[in-house]
Structures are given as structure tokens and as C-alpha cells.
């Protein structure tokens, strides 16, 4: 249960930070445009939760399954799953012709980074043998 709470509480705002305060700023810098960093963007957090809660919970379920099966490389597999969960909704936009840039492939990072962090946070810590 702790895993689902961590993913639900941490993943959407962390995805927002990765998208708006990291990737967008890097894209603007590369393009030579002005910085769009603004703390007033925090007002978008309710919308961020509406958009990101279901993918976050799906990723938490996937991470839970990996833990139960004791899979190696769990954090990497969870990040890869979240990448696709974040990226798949854009396939419709590609097919309709709304998006033409090849750099849109990077949008999956918006889900992969928070998933890796949440998977790491939800990891069960083992106590050392003498403690």
C-alpha cells in the first residue's frame, strides 16, 4: 500500500518538475529562447494530478508486480514501463499529424524519471544484522 501512496503523491509533481522546470528550460536554452521558469506555474498542480495520477498508479502496480516476482533491475524496468505509459498517449497525436518533431520521443522521460525515483523510494530497506 505504501508503494501506491508514494507513486500517487510524488510522481505527478515530480513529472511536472521534470517537464516544465528542467526539459522545457533546456529546450528553450538550446533554441536560444528566453527562460520560461516561473514559480507561478505551481497553480497547474491540480491539473498535473488529474493527468498524472492514473499513469502513476499503473506504474506503481507494475512496480508492485516486479517486487512480488523479485525481478532484478526493478527500478530500470519500472522507469522503462513509465516511459511507455507516458509516451503511448502521444501516438494518437502522431497518427493524426499534430506532432512532427522527432524530439517528442523525449516526452517519455517525463514519466521515466519520477517512476525511477518513486520505485527507489518505495524500496524496502533491510536492517543490518546487528542493529
PDB file of N, CA and C in Angstrom, residues 87-100:
ATOM      1  N   UNK A  87       4.371   7.900 -22.903  1.00  0.00           N
ATOM      2  CA  UNK A  87       4.543   8.194 -24.319  1.00  0.00           C
ATOM      3  C   UNK A  87       3.389   7.692 -25.187  1.00  0.00           C
ATOM      4  N   UNK A  88       2.764   6.590 -24.813  1.00  0.00           N
ATOM      5  CA  UNK A  88       1.710   5.982 -25.631  1.00  0.00           C
ATOM      6  C   UNK A  88       0.555   6.931 -25.945  1.00  0.00           C
ATOM      7  N   UNK A  89       0.094   7.783 -25.018  1.00  0.00           N
ATOM      8  CA  UNK A  89      -0.992   8.706 -25.389  1.00  0.00           C
ATOM      9  C   UNK A  89      -0.632   9.637 -26.543  1.00  0.00           C
ATOM     10  N   UNK A  90       0.638   9.855 -26.783  1.00  0.00           N
ATOM     11  CA  UNK A  90       1.041  10.728 -27.885  1.00  0.00           C
ATOM     12  C   UNK A  90       0.979  10.047 -29.252  1.00  0.00           C
ATOM     13  N   UNK A  91       0.847   8.730 -29.266  1.00  0.00           N
ATOM     14  CA  UNK A  91       0.795   8.019 -30.538  1.00  0.00           C
ATOM     15  C   UNK A  91      -0.393   8.496 -31.368  1.00  0.00           C
ATOM     16  N   UNK A  92      -1.513   8.766 -30.722  1.00  0.00           N
ATOM     17  CA  UNK A  92      -2.678   9.286 -31.445  1.00  0.00           C
ATOM     18  C   UNK A  92      -2.386  10.622 -32.094  1.00  0.00           C
ATOM     19  N   UNK A  93      -1.664  11.483 -31.394  1.00  0.00           N
ATOM     20  CA  UNK A  93      -1.299  12.779 -31.966  1.00  0.00           C
ATOM     21  C   UNK A  93      -0.351  12.610 -33.139  1.00  0.00           C
ATOM     22  N   UNK A  94       0.542  11.628 -33.069  1.00  0.00           N
ATOM     23  CA  UNK A  94       1.426  11.350 -34.200  1.00  0.00           C
ATOM     24  C   UNK A  94       0.627  10.904 -35.415  1.00  0.00           C
ATOM     25  N   UNK A  95      -0.301  10.004 -35.194  1.00  0.00           N
ATOM     26  CA  UNK A  95      -1.071   9.440 -36.304  1.00  0.00           C
ATOM     27  C   UNK A  95      -1.973  10.480 -36.950  1.00  0.00           C
ATOM     28  N   UNK A  96      -2.438  11.458 -36.160  1.00  0.00           N
ATOM     29  CA  UNK A  96      -3.301  12.499 -36.718  1.00  0.00           C
ATOM     30  C   UNK A  96      -2.501  13.618 -37.365  1.00  0.00           C
ATOM     31  N   UNK A  97      -1.201  13.620 -37.169  1.00  0.00           N
ATOM     32  CA  UNK A  97      -0.363  14.620 -37.803  1.00  0.00           C
ATOM     33  C   UNK A  97      -0.172  15.896 -37.016  1.00  0.00           C
ATOM     34  N   UNK A  98      -0.548  15.895 -35.732  1.00  0.00           N
ATOM     35  CA  UNK A  98      -0.394  17.100 -34.923  1.00  0.00           C
ATOM     36  C   UNK A  98       1.061  17.342 -34.540  1.00  0.00           C
ATOM     37  N   UNK A  99       1.808  16.267 -34.384  1.00  0.00           N
ATOM     38  CA  UNK A  99       3.190  16.372 -33.919  1.00  0.00           C
ATOM     39  C   UNK A  99       4.111  15.853 -35.011  1.00  0.00           C
ATOM     40  N   UNK A 100       5.133  16.622 -35.325  1.00  0.00           N
ATOM     41  CA  UNK A 100       6.053  16.240 -36.392  1.00  0.00           C
ATOM     42  C   UNK A 100       7.495  16.126 -35.916  1.00  0.00           C
TER      43      UNK A 100
END
